[in-house]
Amino acid sequence: MTDRMIDKAGLQVAEQLANFIETRALPGTGIAPDTFWNGAAAIFARFAPENAALLRKRDTLQAQIDSWHEQRRGQPHDAAAYQSFLHDIGYLVPEPAPFTIGSEKVDDEVARMAGPQLVVPILNARFLLNAANARWGSLYDALYGTDAISGAAAGKGYDAARGAQVIAWAKAFLDDAIPLASGSWADLASDEIVLADPARYIGTSEKGKLFRHNGLHIEVVFDKAHPIGATDLAGIADVILESALTAICDLEDSVAAVDAEDKVAAYANWLGLMQGDLTDTFEKNGAMMTRALNPDRAYTAPDGSAFTLPGRSLLFVRNVGHLMTNPAIRLPNGEEAPEGILDGIVTSLIAIHDLQKQGGNSRTGSVYIVKPKMHGPEEAAFTNRLFDAIEDLLGLARHTIKVGVMDEERRTSANLAACIEAVRDRIVFINTGFLDRTGDEMHTSMQAGPMIPKGEMKTSDWIAAYEDRNVQIGLACGLSGRAQIGKGMWAAPDRMADMLEQKVGHSRSGANTAWVPSPTAATLHATHYHRIDVFARQDERKAEGIAPLEKLLTIPVAVGRNFSDEEIAQELDNNAQGILGYVVRWVDQGVGCSKVPDIHDIGLMEDRATLRISSQHMANWLLHGVCTGDQVDAALSRMAAKVDAQNAGDPLYQPMSGREAESLAYQAARALVFEGVEQPSGYTEPLLHAFRAEQKAEALEDA
């Protein structure tokens, strides 16, 4: 896509981005346009060359690691020599002396509470509003409409039998979280409640009673006039749980943003959230609806005083990492500007609108930015200096901008303590990301040999050490009570029974947040934080040693293993279907995150991380001769037909099968595999952006 460019302090800025900043983002901040553009130009001049140098460092290290493996091909792996080599080339750095992070003015939702976290694509206003409003959710609704309880509602109207199941489950939950002094919630006959622990009762609303357990709130709604309350002995109509404490508004893996048009749409939604006036109008069940941000919730304390609780999730914004550039701004030398620097400047500018009002997103005066895909402490230190400079440009006090560090690249997890130390006074978050971390695991060790099947990665030695070390190192660095230690996404939004059974492990691990794919999942996952006192669990885990680095550096290669033709075909089909199912929506429709059917027709919330692991696995097997190029092409062709069938009901869908040569989506998927070894760190963004930009250009010509 092309756009008219305007000179701003020597930068060439797309007209629509310049207009957005000057007419919408800057007014009300007290920052004059010339001051902003001169400061932004100075930041790009200072940090763009260093950004480029850090990317060259990645390439240099990867080339050295590739060479090390190539020289030893066919020999038994020498773990001690390998670790020594990684130290020698600077991939591993010395462990820092013990320290405690110094982050201050951190909101309770991040530092002192434990609960679910949503991740939502910033380009979709409706999803953004749903996520922001997911701070509170109906447990009755979450149970009734999902498979969290066996069976399903019969018919279109209210199914009393299903309702009885839901009520029984919810009241058993109340018995555990806020037990009565005697008897069960199932036998309660009025709203006169005597608790075993009276301190858990903290107030009333118009129709409810408010309780607190493990730092989270539960509101039991009493309403005899409600259809559900009318049939309940005590008149209980619903149980409302404090659910998604925090939400990440994502500019990165879950969006397709390749030019100024896309970036302005994303920034405009962030502005609406920070100003508090974002709305979205849409059709649902034949009627038009308008959604806006929920207000805070009002209560009366036992002593008669009034108080409120936040009605919305605390919002983070995830910026783009260090790799990508964007044509929305061109530097004086004509090169595209680093997109991560652009995001840092603009999202922080927009956040000033929140900082200037009472009762907004952050009640402590902080801006929360998640920084993904950093490789090691040098890159974390770069982000720290960048945020210093942005604070200076915007007139913000030092460390107003907080940072969340995604522990999703191998060099970061191997040097996690040093990465945390590099941002020790602004860090508020570390989080594991299995898919991206696996993608980098495979790319870093691409030349070591063929990888084990993708499904076996979750039980490999390195992943267990990775998950343990993330919590153990975070606790050793003093994150408990000051920051979030997070775990990754539950990707199957229709499989809530499995989530309830399995995701409690994230709470047991001592993680005080974990990612969920929907507001409903957030409400169900919130029950885990009532079952597990996460901060008590953190205190227990502080006594543990840290899982050894040697285990983390175990390379998941299939040593001496001969795969059968059936195993190879199944693995290729699984990977090819996952790649095509995601890429076709990304390239053709600009959809960066949606529920994509997998090869077994199970809907999964997919983003680029899934694409990275699948494409890198196929590239690895192709490199090492486990499969041939013809086998890969055959799998892609078979799975194109399957993906076409899975999307047959989408009027915007463009089939791939039979038109592989002209389908840009199909060509993108193929390139991700056949050019996968050459892609920087195995990332999918460079190819996806190129094909999406081409598709947008073609659509413009056809319009």
XYZ file of C-alpha atoms in Angstrom:
703
model
C 0.000 0.000 0.000
C 1.182 3.518 -0.726
C 0.356 6.711 1.096
C 1.169 10.375 0.672
C 4.161 11.184 2.846
C 4.688 14.421 4.768
C 7.979 15.725 6.104
C 8.018 15.956 9.887
C 11.392 16.957 11.363
C 13.169 15.051 8.602
C 10.974 11.980 8.924
C 8.688 11.053 6.055
C 5.370 10.305 7.746
C 2.272 8.840 6.109
C -0.341 11.572 5.907
C -3.019 9.626 7.748
C -0.647 8.814 10.619
C 0.493 12.432 10.861
C -3.127 13.614 10.867
C -4.103 11.098 13.537
C -1.288 12.157 15.815
C -1.812 15.897 15.353
C -5.619 16.000 15.410
C -6.473 13.155 17.781
C -3.544 11.894 19.849
C -1.727 15.134 20.738
C -4.645 17.456 21.653
C -5.128 17.434 25.398
C -1.636 16.177 26.206
C 0.022 19.599 26.400
C 2.620 18.558 23.823
C 2.956 20.751 20.727
C 3.250 19.010 17.335
C 6.715 20.415 16.607
C 7.950 19.285 20.018
C 6.588 15.816 19.406
C 7.992 15.381 15.909
C 11.411 16.785 16.781
C 11.578 14.480 19.783
C 10.387 11.473 17.805
C 12.963 12.165 15.078
C 15.698 12.332 17.719
C 14.588 8.998 19.180
C 14.649 7.320 15.770
C 18.068 8.826 15.007
C 19.451 7.534 18.297
C 17.825 4.117 18.519
C 17.249 2.882 14.947
C 20.973 2.178 14.318
C 21.262 0.338 17.634
C 18.113 -1.631 16.835
C 19.692 -2.710 13.546
C 22.929 -3.661 15.306
C 21.037 -5.879 17.758
C 19.382 -7.682 14.862
C 22.789 -8.234 13.242
C 23.980 -9.671 16.567
C 21.136 -12.194 16.410
C 22.225 -13.232 12.921
C 25.878 -13.508 13.944
C 25.103 -15.712 16.925
C 22.802 -17.903 14.847
C 25.480 -18.364 12.195
C 27.997 -19.388 14.866
C 25.566 -21.886 16.389
C 24.705 -23.295 12.959
C 28.400 -23.740 12.217
C 29.038 -25.472 15.548
C 26.338 -28.038 14.843
C 27.346 -28.521 11.212
C 30.947 -29.262 12.183
C 29.775 -31.947 14.634
C 27.081 -33.547 12.515
C 26.931 -37.284 13.144
C 28.763 -37.008 16.485
C 27.164 -37.491 19.927
C 26.077 -34.187 21.416
C 28.549 -32.876 24.022
C 26.351 -30.834 26.377
C 29.250 -29.424 28.417
C 31.194 -28.324 25.334
C 28.024 -26.833 23.863
C 27.318 -24.761 26.964
C 30.936 -23.590 27.090
C 30.722 -22.575 23.438
C 27.549 -20.552 24.096
C 29.396 -18.693 26.853
C 32.391 -18.077 24.593
C 30.328 -16.436 21.837
C 28.291 -14.317 24.272
C 25.016 -16.176 23.793
C 25.119 -16.958 27.517
C 26.108 -14.158 29.872
C 27.240 -14.344 33.514
C 24.468 -14.588 36.087
C 23.906 -11.282 37.887
C 24.455 -11.014 41.624
C 21.236 -11.534 43.615
C 18.894 -8.544 43.362
C 15.286 -7.529 43.910
C 13.339 -5.582 41.328
C 12.493 -2.003 42.247
C 9.285 -1.389 40.279
C 7.017 1.101 42.043
C 3.516 2.512 41.505
C 2.280 -0.820 40.214
C -1.473 -1.401 40.278
C -2.832 -4.095 42.576
C -4.175 -6.114 39.651
C -0.589 -6.665 38.546
C 1.370 -6.796 41.796
C -0.855 -8.010 44.607
C -3.705 -9.959 43.012
C -3.815 -13.270 41.164
C -6.255 -13.891 38.337
C -6.779 -14.484 34.614
C -5.386 -12.376 31.784
C -6.975 -11.892 28.371
C -5.062 -11.196 25.154
C -7.100 -9.438 22.468
C -6.340 -8.128 18.944
C -6.307 -4.352 19.066
C -7.816 -3.971 15.584
C -11.177 -5.403 16.691
C -13.078 -2.831 18.764
C -15.802 -5.274 19.780
C -13.272 -7.778 21.077
C -11.414 -4.996 22.873
C -14.560 -3.890 24.676
C -15.445 -7.474 25.564
C -11.976 -7.932 27.036
C -11.977 -4.666 28.973
C -15.417 -5.514 30.353
C -14.390 -9.060 31.276
C -13.315 -7.900 34.733
C -16.609 -9.381 35.962
C -18.443 -12.403 34.598
C -21.484 -14.515 35.358
C -20.479 -17.958 36.614
C -23.980 -19.213 35.835
C -23.672 -18.128 32.190
C -20.139 -19.501 31.839
C -21.228 -22.903 33.097
C -24.590 -23.059 31.322
C -23.319 -22.391 27.797
C -20.104 -24.446 27.751
C -18.951 -28.016 28.281
C -17.515 -27.090 31.705
C -20.273 -29.316 33.082
C -21.143 -32.505 31.194
C -24.185 -32.324 28.959
C -25.758 -29.315 27.300
C -28.930 -27.269 27.416
C -31.879 -28.724 25.519
C -33.907 -26.488 23.232
C -33.716 -22.757 22.638
C -35.354 -21.573 25.835
C -34.178 -22.023 29.402
C -33.532 -25.670 30.278
C -34.353 -26.113 33.962
C -32.429 -29.382 34.193
C -29.296 -27.756 32.810
C -29.897 -24.831 35.123
C -30.032 -27.163 38.117
C -26.642 -28.592 37.112
C -25.186 -25.089 36.915
C -26.619 -23.986 40.247
C -25.343 -27.104 41.996
C -21.829 -26.606 40.610
C -21.778 -22.915 41.505
C -23.017 -23.485 45.042
C -20.430 -26.204 45.604
C -17.843 -23.641 44.480
C -19.236 -21.158 47.028
C -18.967 -23.812 49.728
C -15.237 -23.989 49.017
C -14.520 -20.279 48.527
C -16.803 -18.681 51.110
C -18.115 -21.500 53.339
C -21.046 -20.887 55.656
C -20.706 -21.280 59.412
C -22.968 -24.308 59.094
C -24.601 -26.121 56.221
C -24.228 -25.620 52.484
C -25.095 -22.839 50.083
C -27.336 -25.419 48.406
C -29.564 -25.415 51.486
C -29.535 -21.661 52.146
C -33.126 -20.428 52.497
C -32.676 -16.640 52.691
C -30.175 -13.857 52.126
C -29.300 -13.910 55.816
C -25.780 -15.315 55.643
C -23.455 -16.370 58.458
C -19.981 -17.199 57.173
C -17.390 -19.459 58.696
C -14.994 -16.537 58.191
C -17.002 -13.309 58.599
C -14.080 -11.245 57.236
C -14.839 -12.556 53.742
C -18.052 -10.523 53.620
C -17.195 -6.962 52.613
C -20.365 -5.247 51.424
C -23.586 -5.103 49.437
C -24.753 -3.880 46.053
C -28.301 -3.051 45.010
C -29.209 -6.738 44.785
C -26.077 -8.573 45.822
C -23.724 -9.419 48.626
C -20.006 -8.999 48.027
C -17.323 -11.335 49.322
C -13.558 -11.528 48.937
C -11.393 -14.642 48.908
C -7.732 -14.978 47.910
C -7.869 -11.319 46.898
C -10.665 -11.833 44.345
C -14.278 -10.699 44.684
C -17.442 -12.755 44.404
C -20.864 -11.138 44.197
C -23.883 -13.312 44.949
C -26.998 -11.754 43.406
C -30.287 -12.158 45.294
C -33.396 -11.369 43.252
C -36.712 -13.142 43.810
C -38.144 -11.298 40.797
C -35.579 -12.894 38.471
C -36.634 -16.123 36.702
C -33.717 -18.004 38.269
C -33.960 -16.334 41.664
C -37.692 -17.051 41.798
C -37.003 -20.795 41.814
C -34.155 -20.650 44.331
C -34.711 -21.212 48.065
C -32.626 -18.146 48.936
C -33.522 -16.166 45.831
C -30.028 -16.432 44.337
C -30.218 -15.319 40.712
C -26.524 -15.409 39.783
C -22.967 -15.645 41.022
C -20.691 -12.953 39.568
C -16.934 -13.532 39.700
C -14.141 -11.027 39.394
C -12.500 -12.577 36.369
C -9.989 -10.998 33.950
C -7.966 -8.729 36.215
C -5.812 -7.660 33.287
C -6.017 -7.692 29.496
C -3.361 -7.220 26.839
C -4.380 -5.142 23.822
C -2.200 -6.653 21.149
C -0.428 -4.841 18.318
C 1.718 -7.877 17.586
C 1.009 -11.574 17.012
C -2.791 -11.419 16.873
C -3.128 -8.625 14.297
C -2.328 -8.103 10.630
C -0.996 -4.547 10.501
C 1.322 -3.875 7.580
C 0.978 -0.173 6.735
C -0.141 3.237 7.980
C -3.812 2.461 7.431
C -3.598 -0.559 9.724
C -1.457 1.189 12.334
C -3.807 4.177 12.567
C -6.796 1.865 13.043
C -4.941 0.124 15.854
C -3.783 3.321 17.523
C -7.294 4.805 17.270
C -8.733 1.889 19.241
C -6.043 2.275 21.910
C -6.886 5.973 22.079
C -10.557 5.154 22.604
C -9.652 2.890 25.497
C -7.343 5.439 27.099
C -9.888 8.245 26.713
C -12.637 5.910 27.899
C -14.985 6.612 24.988
C -14.443 3.596 22.722
C -17.728 2.158 21.421
C -18.698 -0.345 18.772
C -22.070 -0.874 17.085
C -22.865 -4.245 15.579
C -25.724 -6.558 14.726
C -26.535 -9.458 17.029
C -29.525 -11.756 16.656
C -31.083 -9.380 14.156
C -30.831 -6.284 16.369
C -28.288 -3.476 16.453
C -26.279 -3.168 19.639
C -23.769 -0.603 20.857
C -21.106 -1.677 23.304
C -19.110 0.687 25.519
C -16.796 0.430 28.511
C -18.463 -0.634 31.748
C -18.550 1.809 34.665
C -17.063 0.998 38.054
C -19.209 -1.029 40.431
C -20.761 0.603 43.515
C -21.055 -1.060 46.925
C -21.854 -0.250 50.530
C -19.489 -1.500 53.235
C -20.805 -3.101 56.459
C -20.198 0.199 58.272
C -22.446 2.025 55.794
C -19.696 3.742 53.820
C -19.744 3.710 50.029
C -16.955 2.297 47.889
C -16.380 1.223 44.317
C -14.480 -1.542 42.591
C -13.032 -1.320 39.072
C -15.529 -2.311 36.425
C -12.881 -3.005 33.788
C -9.742 -5.048 33.370
C -6.448 -3.215 33.771
C -5.133 -2.804 30.240
C -1.650 -3.497 28.913
C -0.665 -2.786 25.320
C 1.686 -5.198 23.552
C 4.018 -3.369 21.173
C 5.766 -4.984 18.221
C 9.199 -6.484 18.900
C 12.553 -5.288 17.578
C 12.497 -7.092 14.223
C 9.877 -5.454 12.020
C 9.787 -2.112 10.255
C 6.738 -0.311 8.920
C 6.286 2.048 5.932
C 4.093 4.405 8.004
C 7.317 6.325 8.720
C 10.502 6.453 6.703
C 13.778 7.616 8.205
C 15.915 10.353 6.615
C 17.937 7.639 4.818
C 14.736 6.334 3.199
C 14.503 3.158 5.257
C 11.285 2.116 6.966
C 11.196 2.982 10.659
C 11.522 0.225 13.269
C 7.941 -0.578 14.160
C 8.663 -1.337 17.800
C 10.099 2.157 18.329
C 7.076 3.675 16.584
C 4.707 1.677 18.807
C 6.547 2.694 21.949
C 6.317 6.388 21.112
C 2.692 6.445 19.951
C 1.107 4.082 22.503
C 2.836 5.952 25.335
C 1.689 9.300 23.936
C -1.887 8.022 23.797
C -1.670 6.721 27.366
C -1.195 10.290 28.618
C -4.950 10.714 28.150
C -5.470 8.030 30.793
C -2.831 9.420 33.135
C -4.578 12.793 33.154
C -7.937 11.532 34.417
C -9.162 10.086 37.689
C -10.360 6.503 37.848
C -8.989 5.554 34.474
C -7.031 2.497 33.487
C -4.127 2.832 35.923
C -4.900 4.135 39.377
C -1.201 4.464 40.183
C -0.240 6.544 37.152
C 1.544 3.853 35.151
C 1.605 2.877 31.481
C 1.858 -0.865 30.870
C 3.661 -2.047 27.725
C 4.383 -5.693 26.952
C 7.546 -6.122 24.907
C 7.695 -9.402 22.975
C 10.418 -11.414 21.297
C 13.481 -9.854 22.895
C 16.658 -11.917 22.624
C 18.719 -11.658 25.790
C 19.658 -8.885 28.223
C 21.196 -6.549 25.629
C 17.842 -6.206 23.943
C 16.051 -5.776 27.272
C 18.515 -3.006 28.191
C 17.845 -1.390 24.804
C 14.119 -1.350 25.583
C 14.843 0.191 28.977
C 16.829 3.046 27.405
C 14.192 3.497 24.705
C 11.480 3.865 27.337
C 13.680 6.367 29.195
C 13.874 8.462 26.033
C 10.132 8.220 25.382
C 9.433 9.350 28.949
C 11.718 12.323 28.405
C 9.992 13.215 25.143
C 6.539 13.053 26.731
C 7.463 14.713 30.022
C 6.753 11.579 32.060
C 8.494 10.739 35.314
C 11.140 8.041 35.093
C 9.693 4.515 35.055
C 6.131 5.686 34.416
C 6.274 3.276 31.479
C 6.318 -0.238 32.856
C 7.448 -3.228 30.840
C 6.272 -6.783 30.554
C 8.976 -9.141 29.296
C 7.797 -12.070 27.201
C 10.060 -14.995 28.031
C 9.528 -16.619 24.641
C 12.968 -16.663 23.005
C 15.711 -19.127 23.894
C 18.408 -16.524 24.599
C 16.022 -14.741 26.969
C 15.009 -17.814 28.947
C 18.656 -18.929 29.171
C 19.591 -15.493 30.577
C 16.321 -14.632 32.296
C 17.742 -13.161 35.500
C 20.045 -10.863 33.505
C 17.085 -9.802 31.318
C 15.031 -8.946 34.394
C 17.959 -7.032 35.873
C 18.218 -4.936 32.699
C 14.690 -3.596 33.325
C 14.639 -4.076 37.080
C 13.018 -0.730 37.939
C 10.176 -0.922 35.416
C 9.427 -4.635 35.034
C 5.896 -5.732 35.957
C 5.507 -9.015 34.076
C 7.260 -12.110 32.822
C 5.348 -14.720 30.891
C 6.100 -18.030 29.233
C 4.959 -18.625 25.662
C 5.230 -22.292 24.688
C 4.637 -21.900 20.960
C 7.029 -19.052 20.213
C 9.590 -20.531 22.589
C 9.356 -23.853 20.751
C 9.691 -22.085 17.416
C 12.890 -20.418 18.575
C 14.112 -23.668 20.100
C 13.826 -25.327 16.712
C 15.305 -22.464 14.724
C 18.265 -21.943 17.059
C 19.116 -25.659 16.797
C 18.012 -26.031 13.195
C 21.321 -27.618 12.127
C 21.542 -29.981 15.124
C 19.312 -32.581 13.541
C 15.676 -33.482 12.912
C 13.337 -32.412 15.698
C 10.984 -34.700 17.582
C 7.338 -34.490 16.462
C 5.601 -31.287 17.450
C 3.201 -33.050 19.811
C 6.104 -34.453 21.841
C 7.610 -31.044 22.565
C 5.375 -30.449 25.604
C 6.877 -33.433 27.413
C 10.516 -32.797 26.480
C 13.177 -31.964 29.068
C 13.766 -28.394 27.982
C 10.126 -27.336 28.281
C 9.812 -28.572 31.868
C 12.958 -26.653 32.823
C 11.700 -23.596 30.935
C 8.382 -23.474 32.791
C 10.018 -24.103 36.182
C 12.824 -21.607 35.703
C 10.419 -18.845 34.689
C 8.673 -19.044 38.061
C 11.778 -19.817 40.113
C 13.873 -17.007 38.649
C 10.980 -14.570 38.866
C 10.557 -15.327 42.558
C 14.305 -15.119 43.187
C 14.304 -11.643 41.593
C 11.537 -10.442 43.897
C 8.580 -10.356 41.494
C 6.133 -11.729 44.083
C 4.034 -8.853 45.354
C 5.494 -6.466 42.762
C 4.820 -7.995 39.340
C 3.093 -10.751 37.425
C 4.600 -14.156 36.781
C 2.487 -15.469 33.948
C 1.756 -18.614 31.993
C 0.559 -19.099 28.446
C -2.690 -19.433 26.555
C -5.421 -22.048 26.690
C -6.143 -22.118 22.974
C -9.344 -24.181 22.799
C -12.272 -21.887 23.700
C -14.872 -24.631 23.213
C -13.161 -27.098 25.569
C -13.799 -25.578 28.970
C -14.028 -28.883 30.842
C -10.477 -29.683 29.778
C -9.405 -26.163 30.736
C -10.903 -26.498 34.217
C -9.099 -29.790 34.677
C -5.713 -28.776 33.298
C -5.197 -25.030 33.673
C -5.350 -25.180 37.467
C -1.745 -26.338 37.054
C -0.804 -22.772 36.183
C -2.071 -21.568 39.560
C -0.356 -24.459 41.329
C 2.909 -23.525 39.629
C 2.918 -20.195 41.461
C 1.983 -18.113 38.429
C -0.267 -15.249 39.476
C -1.755 -14.905 36.020
C -2.308 -17.023 32.918
C -3.760 -16.324 29.488
C -7.302 -17.224 28.469
C -8.996 -16.908 25.064
C -12.367 -15.380 26.038
C -14.296 -13.631 28.821
C -16.139 -16.894 29.498
C -12.841 -18.724 29.908
C -11.656 -15.942 32.226
C -14.630 -16.466 34.532
C -14.088 -20.220 34.649
C -10.316 -19.875 35.106
C -10.961 -17.432 37.969
C -12.263 -20.365 40.007
C -8.718 -21.771 40.020
C -7.433 -18.739 41.921
C -10.004 -19.416 44.619
C -8.966 -23.046 44.834
C -5.249 -22.177 44.981
C -3.732 -19.432 47.148
C -1.122 -18.423 44.574
C 0.886 -16.145 46.839
C 1.117 -18.881 49.485
C 2.258 -21.205 46.710
C 4.888 -18.646 45.687
C 6.175 -18.558 49.264
C 6.559 -22.344 49.115
C 8.399 -22.255 45.802
C 10.845 -19.584 46.952
C 12.654 -22.327 48.868
C 13.301 -24.331 45.691
C 16.505 -24.283 43.742
C 16.426 -23.142 40.130
C 16.107 -25.831 37.473
C 19.528 -26.356 35.904
C 20.510 -24.526 32.760
C 21.730 -27.824 31.325
C 18.146 -29.104 31.173
C 16.951 -25.918 29.509
C 19.640 -26.302 26.831
C 18.692 -29.898 26.017
C 18.083 -29.977 22.267
C 14.875 -31.842 21.304
C 16.300 -33.788 18.384
C 15.114 -37.246 17.409
C 18.451 -39.004 17.853
C 18.684 -42.252 15.875
C 14.958 -42.331 15.218
C 13.491 -43.566 11.974
C 10.047 -42.185 11.278
C 7.543 -44.338 9.441
C 5.869 -43.102 6.279
C 2.616 -42.846 8.229
C 4.231 -40.744 10.987
C 5.765 -38.409 8.419
C 2.498 -37.965 6.516
C 0.527 -37.309 9.705
C 3.041 -34.752 10.956
C 3.195 -32.953 7.618
C -0.593 -32.872 7.271
C -1.047 -31.566 10.802
C 1.485 -28.797 10.292
C 0.318 -27.925 6.770
C -3.331 -27.669 7.816
C -2.443 -25.409 10.744
C -0.335 -23.139 8.560
C -2.872 -22.838 5.744
C -5.870 -22.411 8.055
C -4.247 -19.415 9.715
C -2.396 -17.864 6.766
C -5.423 -17.781 4.479
C -7.265 -15.465 6.852
C -4.159 -13.364 7.582
C -3.199 -12.717 3.971
C -6.598 -12.605 2.281
C -8.712 -10.931 4.968
C -6.240 -9.272 7.346
C -7.470 -11.356 10.299
C -4.623 -11.911 12.728
C -6.458 -13.939 15.369
C -9.600 -16.025 15.166
C -10.977 -19.429 16.024
C -9.416 -21.642 13.367
C -10.425 -25.303 13.000
C -7.498 -27.674 13.416
C -7.033 -30.874 11.437
C -9.597 -32.599 13.695
C -12.065 -29.695 13.264
C -11.520 -28.450 16.816
C -11.601 -24.651 16.943
C -8.396 -23.121 18.290
C -7.628 -19.449 18.907
C -4.641 -19.126 16.632
C -2.081 -16.381 16.181
C 1.359 -16.130 14.588
C 3.017 -18.204 17.312
C 1.219 -21.321 16.069
C 2.380 -20.545 12.563
C 5.995 -20.189 13.675
C 6.223 -23.592 15.328
C 4.489 -25.425 12.463
C 6.503 -23.809 9.679
C 9.808 -24.254 11.501
C 9.076 -27.916 12.146
C 8.366 -28.599 8.489
C 11.452 -26.634 7.447
C 13.569 -28.659 9.863
C 12.356 -32.013 8.598
C 12.839 -30.857 5.024
C 16.401 -29.713 5.797
C 17.378 -33.026 7.342
C 15.758 -35.249 4.743
C 13.022 -36.665 6.950
C 10.679 -35.608 4.171
C 11.065 -34.369 0.621
C 9.903 -31.197 -1.032
C 7.399 -33.233 -3.025
C 5.938 -34.636 0.199
C 5.608 -31.129 1.629
C 3.883 -29.884 -1.512
C 1.547 -32.887 -1.478
C 0.624 -32.196 2.155
C -0.009 -28.527 1.426
C -2.200 -29.459 -1.540
C -4.215 -31.995 0.481
C -4.690 -29.589 3.352
C -5.649 -26.679 1.087
C -8.696 -28.709 0.067
C -9.488 -29.436 3.721
C -9.128 -25.796 4.769
C -11.330 -24.754 1.837
C -14.021 -27.138 3.068
C -13.696 -25.857 6.633
C -14.275 -22.290 5.409
C -17.062 -23.077 2.961
C -19.557 -20.995 4.932
C -17.484 -17.805 4.830
C -18.694 -15.528 1.997
C -15.381 -13.616 2.065
C -13.251 -16.731 1.740
C -11.156 -17.303 -1.378
C -10.468 -21.005 -2.044
C -6.872 -22.126 -2.453
C -7.267 -25.628 -3.860
C -7.074 -25.667 -7.634
C -5.678 -22.125 -7.759
C -2.488 -22.608 -5.782
C -0.377 -20.622 -8.234
C -2.567 -17.513 -7.981
C -3.515 -17.709 -4.297
C -1.225 -15.363 -2.389
C -2.245 -17.076 0.850
C -1.170 -20.467 -0.476
C 2.088 -19.052 -1.789
C 2.750 -17.433 1.586
C 2.191 -20.720 3.391
C 4.528 -22.527 1.017
C 7.208 -19.852 1.395
C 7.065 -20.112 5.183
C 8.171 -23.740 4.890
C 10.564 -23.696 1.950
C 12.213 -20.454 3.101
C 11.852 -21.237 6.797
C 15.530 -21.907 7.467
C 16.475 -18.453 6.171
C 13.826 -16.514 8.100
C 15.262 -14.430 10.968
C 14.846 -16.515 14.138
C 12.193 -18.436 12.251
C 9.769 -15.521 12.446
C 6.806 -15.471 10.095
C 6.272 -11.703 10.015
C 8.558 -10.739 7.103
C 6.876 -13.107 4.669
C 3.357 -12.535 5.972
C 3.722 -8.769 5.763
C 5.061 -8.954 2.212
C 2.212 -11.160 0.979
C -0.457 -9.173 2.847
C 0.862 -5.906 1.411
C 0.734 -7.442 -2.069
C -2.829 -8.618 -1.484
C -3.902 -5.161 -0.324
C -2.273 -3.603 -3.381
C -4.097 -6.009 -5.701
C -7.408 -5.317 -3.958
C -6.849 -1.578 -4.388
C -6.165 -2.004 -8.096
C -9.320 -4.096 -8.508
C -11.500 -1.613 -6.613
